[in-house]
């Protein structure tokens, strides 16, 4: 979010991964995994995706890859996995893009998620218990950051609606607030007192139960690397990337829109709704086009990031509301 004089995309980046190459690699991974199981090696300590630092202590590694939901495919090649894994925003570990190494300090087990607020009965659940209860699938989604870069990635996870159904919100709940962990010793970025920690995001219940809202637990056919927000993050692809909160520990069902992290810092630039729209510029830059990670190509940005058919109706009757910032 902070402007940099020499953005890291000036570094050479190899081309994006066409979908068929990804799938070839995926079946290879599956084969390797099978071989390892047969050989008696515990999965989760193997680092299957060479070069990608993903959670070696993750006991959910055996769940991946999961079956792809063919409804959610792409109009563009997938971003190369190594590029997506090395160009991140995770302010808890630093306010720059190269936090993948620092993010390895994130401890992802034990990991407990609290469901609270306006629900039938508040409860906590461990991530591995949650994973057992959720219908895992893979979806290929576009991702558009407010900073005007974009990627296209295969997320694994489950529809957020399944989590909302498990939470059983009361009729009075209108929004769900989501919060990241708070631990200054583990995440030194949280020592920067001028940020309103913990990172908080929110959706309306209608948004959270829309088919596109997806809780992410894996990527590229394996568990989620820490820098992408392991073990549980959001993907709401019709909104700018900052809405997709990482490493969530709390879902609170509430009546009023929660005060979100970037909104608290700069409400004129980062609103609650933050729906992608090329016609509404950020106060400091145009949103008309986006730079594709990996190729550096500039392509036109699509309204709702191309997901208007699925989500535009959510905003019917909301004239006068700044939906696109
Ligand atoms: N979640 C937390 N907890 N902390 C963050 O700094 N950054 C957001 C979002 N979720 C952020 C976060 C922003 S600005 C973006 S663009 C995406 O994460 C980046 O996701 P990625 O690194 O997996 O590409």
CSV table of C-alpha atoms and ligand atoms in Angstrom, one decimal:
chain,number,residue,atom,x,y,z
A,1,UNK,CA,0.0,0.0,0.0
A,2,UNK,CA,2.9,2.3,0.8
A,3,UNK,CA,4.3,3.8,-2.4
A,4,UNK,CA,7.9,2.6,-3.2
A,5,UNK,CA,10.4,4.4,-5.4
A,6,UNK,CA,11.5,1.2,-7.1
A,7,UNK,CA,8.8,-1.4,-7.0
A,8,UNK,CA,10.0,-5.0,-6.9
A,9,UNK,CA,8.3,-5.7,-10.2
A,10,UNK,CA,11.4,-4.2,-11.9
A,11,UNK,CA,13.1,-7.5,-11.0
A,12,UNK,CA,13.0,-10.0,-13.9
A,13,UNK,CA,10.2,-12.4,-13.6
A,14,UNK,CA,9.6,-15.5,-15.7
A,15,UNK,CA,6.4,-15.9,-17.6
A,16,UNK,CA,3.2,-17.0,-16.0
A,17,UNK,CA,2.2,-20.6,-15.8
A,18,UNK,CA,-0.3,-21.7,-18.5
A,19,UNK,CA,-3.0,-23.8,-16.9
A,20,UNK,CA,-2.0,-27.0,-18.7
A,21,UNK,CA,1.5,-26.9,-17.3
A,22,UNK,CA,0.1,-26.4,-13.8
A,23,UNK,CA,-2.1,-29.5,-14.2
A,24,UNK,CA,0.8,-31.6,-15.5
A,25,UNK,CA,2.8,-30.5,-12.4
A,26,UNK,CA,-0.2,-31.2,-10.2
A,27,UNK,CA,-0.5,-34.8,-11.4
A,28,UNK,CA,3.2,-35.2,-10.9
A,29,UNK,CA,2.9,-34.0,-7.3
A,30,UNK,CA,0.0,-36.4,-6.7
A,31,UNK,CA,2.2,-39.2,-8.0
A,32,UNK,CA,5.1,-38.2,-5.8
A,33,UNK,CA,2.8,-38.0,-2.8
A,34,UNK,CA,1.5,-41.5,-3.5
A,35,UNK,CA,5.0,-42.7,-3.8
A,36,UNK,CA,6.0,-41.1,-0.5
A,37,UNK,CA,3.0,-42.6,1.3
A,38,UNK,CA,3.8,-46.0,-0.1
A,39,UNK,CA,7.4,-45.5,1.1
A,40,UNK,CA,6.1,-44.7,4.6
A,41,UNK,CA,7.4,-41.1,4.7
A,42,UNK,CA,5.1,-38.7,6.6
A,43,UNK,CA,3.6,-36.1,4.3
A,44,UNK,CA,3.9,-32.6,5.5
A,45,UNK,CA,7.7,-32.9,6.1
A,46,UNK,CA,8.6,-33.3,2.5
A,47,UNK,CA,8.4,-29.8,1.0
A,48,UNK,CA,6.8,-31.2,-2.1
A,49,UNK,CA,6.7,-27.9,-4.0
A,50,UNK,CA,10.5,-27.4,-4.5
A,51,UNK,CA,11.6,-23.9,-3.8
A,52,UNK,CA,8.3,-22.8,-2.3
A,53,UNK,CA,8.6,-22.4,1.4
A,54,UNK,CA,5.3,-23.9,2.6
A,55,UNK,CA,4.5,-25.1,6.1
A,56,UNK,CA,6.5,-28.2,6.7
A,57,UNK,CA,4.8,-28.7,10.1
A,58,UNK,CA,1.4,-28.5,8.5
A,59,UNK,CA,-0.5,-31.7,9.5
A,60,UNK,CA,-3.2,-31.0,6.9
A,61,UNK,CA,-0.7,-31.6,4.0
A,62,UNK,CA,-2.2,-35.0,3.2
A,63,UNK,CA,-5.6,-33.4,2.2
A,64,UNK,CA,-4.1,-31.9,-1.0
A,65,UNK,CA,-4.5,-31.7,-3.9
A,66,UNK,CA,-8.3,-31.5,-3.8
A,67,UNK,CA,-10.7,-31.8,-6.7
A,68,UNK,CA,-11.2,-28.8,-8.8
A,69,UNK,CA,-14.6,-27.2,-9.1
A,70,UNK,CA,-14.7,-26.6,-12.9
A,71,UNK,CA,-17.2,-23.8,-12.5
A,72,UNK,CA,-14.4,-21.5,-11.5
A,73,UNK,CA,-11.9,-21.3,-14.3
A,74,UNK,CA,-9.9,-18.5,-15.9
A,75,UNK,CA,-9.6,-16.3,-19.0
A,76,UNK,CA,-5.8,-16.0,-18.4
A,77,UNK,CA,-2.8,-18.2,-17.5
A,78,UNK,CA,-2.2,-18.9,-13.9
A,79,UNK,CA,0.6,-17.0,-12.2
A,80,UNK,CA,3.8,-18.9,-11.7
A,81,UNK,CA,3.6,-20.3,-8.1
A,82,UNK,CA,7.1,-19.1,-7.2
A,83,UNK,CA,6.2,-15.5,-8.3
A,84,UNK,CA,3.0,-15.5,-6.3
A,85,UNK,CA,4.8,-16.9,-3.3
A,86,UNK,CA,7.5,-14.2,-3.3
A,87,UNK,CA,5.5,-11.0,-3.9
A,88,UNK,CA,3.2,-10.6,-0.9
A,89,UNK,CA,1.5,-8.1,1.4
A,90,UNK,CA,1.5,-9.3,5.0
A,91,UNK,CA,2.2,-6.2,7.1
A,92,UNK,CA,2.5,-8.3,10.2
A,93,UNK,CA,5.9,-9.4,8.9
A,94,UNK,CA,7.0,-6.1,7.1
A,95,UNK,CA,5.6,-3.4,4.9
A,96,UNK,CA,7.2,-4.6,1.7
A,97,UNK,CA,6.7,-7.3,-0.8
A,98,UNK,CA,9.6,-9.6,0.1
A,99,UNK,CA,8.3,-10.9,3.4
A,100,UNK,CA,8.1,-14.6,2.5
A,101,UNK,CA,11.2,-15.5,4.6
A,102,UNK,CA,10.2,-13.4,7.6
A,103,UNK,CA,6.7,-14.9,7.4
A,104,UNK,CA,8.1,-18.4,8.2
A,105,UNK,CA,8.1,-17.3,11.8
A,106,UNK,CA,4.3,-17.7,11.8
A,107,UNK,CA,3.4,-20.6,14.0
A,108,UNK,CA,0.4,-22.4,12.4
A,109,UNK,CA,-0.3,-25.1,15.0
A,110,UNK,CA,-2.0,-25.1,17.4
A,111,UNK,CA,-4.5,-22.8,15.5
A,112,UNK,CA,-7.8,-22.1,17.1
A,113,UNK,CA,-10.6,-20.1,15.4
A,114,UNK,CA,-13.2,-18.3,17.5
A,115,UNK,CA,-16.8,-17.9,16.3
A,116,UNK,CA,-18.5,-15.2,18.4
A,117,UNK,CA,-21.0,-12.4,18.5
A,118,UNK,CA,-24.5,-12.7,17.2
A,119,UNK,CA,-24.6,-16.5,16.8
A,120,UNK,CA,-26.8,-19.2,18.3
A,121,UNK,CA,-23.9,-20.4,20.4
A,122,UNK,CA,-20.3,-19.1,20.3
A,123,UNK,CA,-17.6,-21.7,20.0
A,124,UNK,CA,-14.0,-22.3,19.2
A,125,UNK,CA,-12.7,-24.9,16.8
A,126,UNK,CA,-9.2,-26.0,15.9
A,127,UNK,CA,-8.2,-25.7,12.3
A,128,UNK,CA,-7.8,-29.4,11.7
A,129,UNK,CA,-11.3,-30.1,13.1
A,130,UNK,CA,-12.7,-27.4,10.9
A,131,UNK,CA,-11.0,-28.9,7.8
A,132,UNK,CA,-12.6,-32.2,8.6
A,133,UNK,CA,-16.1,-30.6,8.5
A,134,UNK,CA,-15.6,-28.4,5.4
A,135,UNK,CA,-16.1,-29.4,1.8
A,136,UNK,CA,-12.7,-28.8,0.3
A,137,UNK,CA,-12.3,-28.0,-3.4
A,138,UNK,CA,-10.0,-26.1,-5.7
A,139,UNK,CA,-11.0,-22.9,-7.6
A,140,UNK,CA,-9.1,-20.9,-10.1
A,141,UNK,CA,-9.6,-17.2,-9.3
A,142,UNK,CA,-8.3,-13.9,-10.5
A,143,UNK,CA,-6.9,-11.6,-7.8
A,144,UNK,CA,-6.6,-7.8,-8.1
A,145,UNK,CA,-4.7,-5.8,-5.6
A,146,UNK,CA,-5.7,-2.1,-5.0
A,147,UNK,CA,-2.1,-1.3,-5.9
A,148,UNK,CA,-2.9,-2.3,-9.5
A,149,UNK,CA,-1.1,-5.6,-9.8
A,150,UNK,CA,-2.9,-8.8,-10.4
A,151,UNK,CA,-2.4,-12.6,-10.3
A,152,UNK,CA,-4.4,-15.7,-11.1
A,153,UNK,CA,-4.1,-18.6,-8.7
A,154,UNK,CA,-5.6,-22.0,-7.9
A,155,UNK,CA,-6.9,-21.7,-4.3
A,156,UNK,CA,-7.9,-24.7,-2.3
A,157,UNK,CA,-10.5,-24.2,0.4
A,158,UNK,CA,-14.2,-24.2,1.0
A,159,UNK,CA,-17.1,-21.8,0.4
A,160,UNK,CA,-17.4,-19.2,3.2
A,161,UNK,CA,-21.1,-20.0,3.3
A,162,UNK,CA,-20.2,-23.4,4.8
A,163,UNK,CA,-18.5,-21.6,7.7
A,164,UNK,CA,-21.4,-19.2,8.1
A,165,UNK,CA,-23.8,-22.2,8.2
A,166,UNK,CA,-21.7,-23.8,10.9
A,167,UNK,CA,-21.6,-20.5,12.9
A,168,UNK,CA,-25.5,-20.2,12.8
A,169,UNK,CA,-25.7,-16.4,13.0
A,170,UNK,CA,-28.8,-14.8,14.5
A,171,UNK,CA,-31.2,-12.8,12.3
A,172,UNK,CA,-29.8,-9.6,13.9
A,173,UNK,CA,-26.3,-10.3,12.4
A,174,UNK,CA,-25.7,-8.1,9.4
A,175,UNK,CA,-22.0,-8.3,9.0
A,176,UNK,CA,-19.1,-10.7,9.8
A,177,UNK,CA,-15.8,-9.2,11.1
A,178,UNK,CA,-12.7,-11.3,10.6
A,179,UNK,CA,-9.5,-10.8,12.5
A,180,UNK,CA,-5.9,-12.0,12.2
A,181,UNK,CA,-3.8,-13.2,15.2
A,182,UNK,CA,-2.2,-10.7,17.5
A,183,UNK,CA,1.4,-11.6,18.6
A,184,UNK,CA,4.1,-9.0,18.5
A,185,UNK,CA,6.9,-11.4,19.3
A,186,UNK,CA,6.0,-13.7,16.5
A,187,UNK,CA,5.1,-11.0,14.0
A,188,UNK,CA,7.4,-8.0,14.5
A,189,UNK,CA,5.3,-5.8,12.1
A,190,UNK,CA,2.7,-5.6,14.9
A,191,UNK,CA,5.2,-3.6,17.0
A,192,UNK,CA,4.5,-0.8,14.6
A,193,UNK,CA,2.0,1.0,16.8
A,194,UNK,CA,0.7,3.3,14.1
A,195,UNK,CA,-1.1,0.4,12.5
A,196,UNK,CA,-4.5,-0.6,14.0
A,197,UNK,CA,-3.7,-4.2,14.8
A,198,UNK,CA,-5.1,-6.8,14.6
A,199,UNK,CA,-5.7,-6.8,10.9
A,200,UNK,CA,-9.5,-6.7,10.6
A,201,UNK,CA,-11.8,-7.1,7.6
A,202,UNK,CA,-15.5,-7.5,7.1
A,203,UNK,CA,-18.3,-8.5,4.8
A,204,UNK,CA,-22.0,-8.3,4.9
A,205,UNK,CA,-23.7,-11.7,5.5
A,206,UNK,CA,-25.0,-11.6,1.9
A,207,UNK,CA,-21.4,-11.2,0.6
A,208,UNK,CA,-20.1,-13.8,3.0
A,209,UNK,CA,-22.7,-16.3,1.7
A,210,UNK,CA,-22.3,-15.4,-1.9
A,211,UNK,CA,-20.9,-18.3,-4.0
A,212,UNK,CA,-17.7,-16.5,-4.7
A,213,UNK,CA,-16.6,-15.9,-1.1
A,214,UNK,CA,-14.0,-18.6,-0.5
A,215,UNK,CA,-12.1,-19.5,2.7
A,216,UNK,CA,-8.6,-20.5,1.5
A,217,UNK,CA,-6.5,-23.3,3.1
A,218,UNK,CA,-4.3,-24.3,0.2
A,219,UNK,CA,-2.8,-23.1,-3.1
A,220,UNK,CA,-1.3,-24.8,-6.2
A,221,UNK,CA,-2.4,-28.2,-5.0
A,222,UNK,CA,-0.8,-28.1,-1.5
A,223,UNK,CA,-1.2,-26.4,1.9
A,224,UNK,CA,-1.0,-22.6,2.1
A,225,UNK,CA,2.5,-21.1,2.5
A,226,UNK,CA,2.7,-18.9,5.5
A,227,UNK,CA,3.3,-15.8,3.5
A,228,UNK,CA,-0.1,-16.3,1.8
A,229,UNK,CA,-1.8,-16.3,5.2
A,230,UNK,CA,-1.8,-19.9,6.5
A,231,UNK,CA,-3.7,-21.7,7.7
A,232,UNK,CA,-6.9,-19.9,6.9
A,233,UNK,CA,-7.5,-16.8,4.7
A,234,UNK,CA,-10.2,-15.2,2.7
A,235,UNK,CA,-10.5,-14.8,-1.1
A,236,UNK,CA,-13.2,-12.4,-2.3
A,237,UNK,CA,-12.0,-11.9,-5.9
A,238,UNK,CA,-14.5,-9.2,-6.9
A,239,UNK,CA,-12.9,-6.9,-4.2
A,240,UNK,CA,-9.5,-5.4,-4.0
A,241,UNK,CA,-7.0,-7.8,-2.4
A,242,UNK,CA,-6.8,-6.0,1.0
A,243,UNK,CA,-10.2,-7.4,1.8
A,244,UNK,CA,-8.8,-10.9,1.6
A,245,UNK,CA,-7.6,-11.1,5.2
A,246,UNK,CA,-4.9,-13.6,6.1
A,247,UNK,CA,-4.3,-16.0,9.0
A,248,UNK,CA,-7.8,-15.5,10.5
A,249,UNK,CA,-8.4,-16.5,14.2
A,250,UNK,CA,-11.8,-14.9,14.7
A,251,UNK,CA,-15.1,-14.5,13.0
A,252,UNK,CA,-17.5,-12.1,14.9
A,253,UNK,CA,-21.1,-11.7,13.7
A,254,UNK,CA,-22.2,-8.1,14.3
A,255,UNK,CA,-24.9,-5.6,13.5
A,256,UNK,CA,-22.8,-2.7,12.3
A,257,UNK,CA,-20.0,-2.7,9.6
A,258,UNK,CA,-16.7,-3.3,11.4
A,259,UNK,CA,-13.9,-0.8,11.3
A,260,UNK,CA,-11.4,-2.3,9.0
A,261,UNK,CA,-7.6,-2.1,9.1
A,262,UNK,CA,-7.0,0.1,6.0
A,263,UNK,CA,-10.2,2.1,6.5
A,264,UNK,CA,-8.9,3.1,9.9
A,265,UNK,CA,-5.6,4.1,8.5
A,266,UNK,CA,-6.9,6.0,5.4
A,267,UNK,CA,-10.7,6.0,5.0
A,268,UNK,CA,-10.6,8.2,1.9
A,269,UNK,CA,-8.5,5.6,0.0
A,270,UNK,CA,-9.6,2.2,1.4
A,271,UNK,CA,-13.3,1.9,2.1
A,272,UNK,CA,-15.3,-0.9,3.5
A,273,UNK,CA,-16.8,-2.0,0.1
A,274,UNK,CA,-13.6,-1.9,-2.1
A,275,UNK,CA,-15.2,-3.6,-5.1
A,276,UNK,CA,-13.0,-3.6,-8.2
A,277,UNK,CA,-14.0,-1.0,-10.8
A,278,UNK,CA,-11.7,0.4,-13.5
A,279,UNK,CA,-13.7,3.5,-13.8
A,280,UNK,CA,-13.2,4.7,-10.2
A,281,UNK,CA,-9.6,5.8,-9.7
A,282,UNK,CA,-7.8,5.4,-6.4
A,283,UNK,CA,-7.2,9.0,-5.2
A,284,UNK,CA,-3.5,8.6,-6.1
A,285,UNK,CA,-3.6,6.3,-9.2
A,286,UNK,CA,-5.8,5.0,-12.0
A,287,UNK,CA,-7.5,1.6,-11.6
A,288,UNK,CA,-8.2,1.3,-15.4
A,289,UNK,CA,-5.5,-1.3,-15.9
A,290,UNK,CA,-3.4,-3.8,-13.9
A,291,UNK,CA,0.1,-5.2,-14.2
A,292,UNK,CA,0.1,-9.0,-14.4
A,293,UNK,CA,2.5,-10.5,-12.0
A,294,UNK,CA,5.1,-12.7,-13.8
A,295,UNK,CA,4.7,-11.1,-17.3
A,296,UNK,CA,4.6,-7.4,-16.4
A,297,UNK,CA,1.9,-7.1,-19.1
A,298,UNK,CA,-0.7,-4.3,-18.6
A,299,UNK,CA,-4.2,-5.5,-19.2
A,300,UNK,CA,-7.5,-3.7,-18.7
A,301,UNK,CA,-9.1,-4.2,-15.3
A,302,UNK,CA,-12.7,-5.6,-15.4
A,303,UNK,CA,-15.5,-4.3,-13.3
A,304,UNK,CA,-16.1,-6.6,-10.3
A,305,UNK,CA,-12.8,-8.1,-11.5
A,306,UNK,CA,-14.9,-10.0,-14.0
A,307,UNK,CA,-17.3,-11.5,-11.5
A,308,UNK,CA,-20.3,-9.2,-12.0
A,309,UNK,CA,-22.6,-12.0,-13.0
A,310,UNK,CA,-22.1,-13.6,-9.6
A,311,UNK,CA,-22.0,-10.5,-7.3
A,312,UNK,CA,-23.4,-7.3,-8.9
A,313,UNK,CA,-26.9,-8.0,-7.6
A,314,UNK,CA,-25.6,-7.8,-4.0
A,315,UNK,CA,-25.4,-4.1,-4.4
A,316,UNK,CA,-28.8,-3.4,-6.1
A,317,UNK,CA,-30.4,-0.4,-4.5
A,318,UNK,CA,-27.2,1.0,-3.0
A,319,UNK,CA,-27.1,4.2,-4.9
A,320,UNK,CA,-25.0,6.9,-3.4
A,321,UNK,CA,-22.7,4.5,-1.5
A,322,UNK,CA,-19.1,4.5,-2.5
A,323,UNK,CA,-18.9,0.8,-3.5
A,324,UNK,CA,-15.7,1.0,-5.5
A,325,UNK,CA,-13.0,2.2,-3.1
B,1,LIG,N1,-4.0,-9.9,5.7
B,1,LIG,C1,-3.2,-9.6,6.8
B,1,LIG,N2,-3.5,-10.1,8.0
B,1,LIG,N3,-2.2,-8.7,6.7
B,1,LIG,C2,-1.9,-8.0,5.5
B,1,LIG,O1,-1.0,-7.2,5.5
B,1,LIG,N4,-2.6,-7.7,3.2
B,1,LIG,C3,-3.7,-7.7,2.2
B,1,LIG,C4,-4.3,-9.1,2.1
B,1,LIG,N5,-4.5,-9.7,3.4
B,1,LIG,C5,-2.7,-8.3,4.4
B,1,LIG,C6,-3.8,-9.3,4.5
B,1,LIG,C7,-3.3,-7.2,0.9
B,1,LIG,S1,-3.1,-5.5,0.8
B,1,LIG,C8,-3.2,-8.0,-0.1
B,1,LIG,S2,-3.0,-7.4,-1.7
B,1,LIG,C9,-3.3,-9.5,0.0
B,1,LIG,O2,-3.4,-9.9,1.4
B,1,LIG,C10,-2.0,-10.1,-0.6
B,1,LIG,O3,-2.2,-11.5,-0.6
B,1,LIG,P1,-1.0,-12.5,-1.1
B,1,LIG,O4,0.3,-12.0,-0.4
B,1,LIG,O5,-1.3,-13.9,-0.8
B,1,LIG,O6,-0.9,-12.2,-2.6
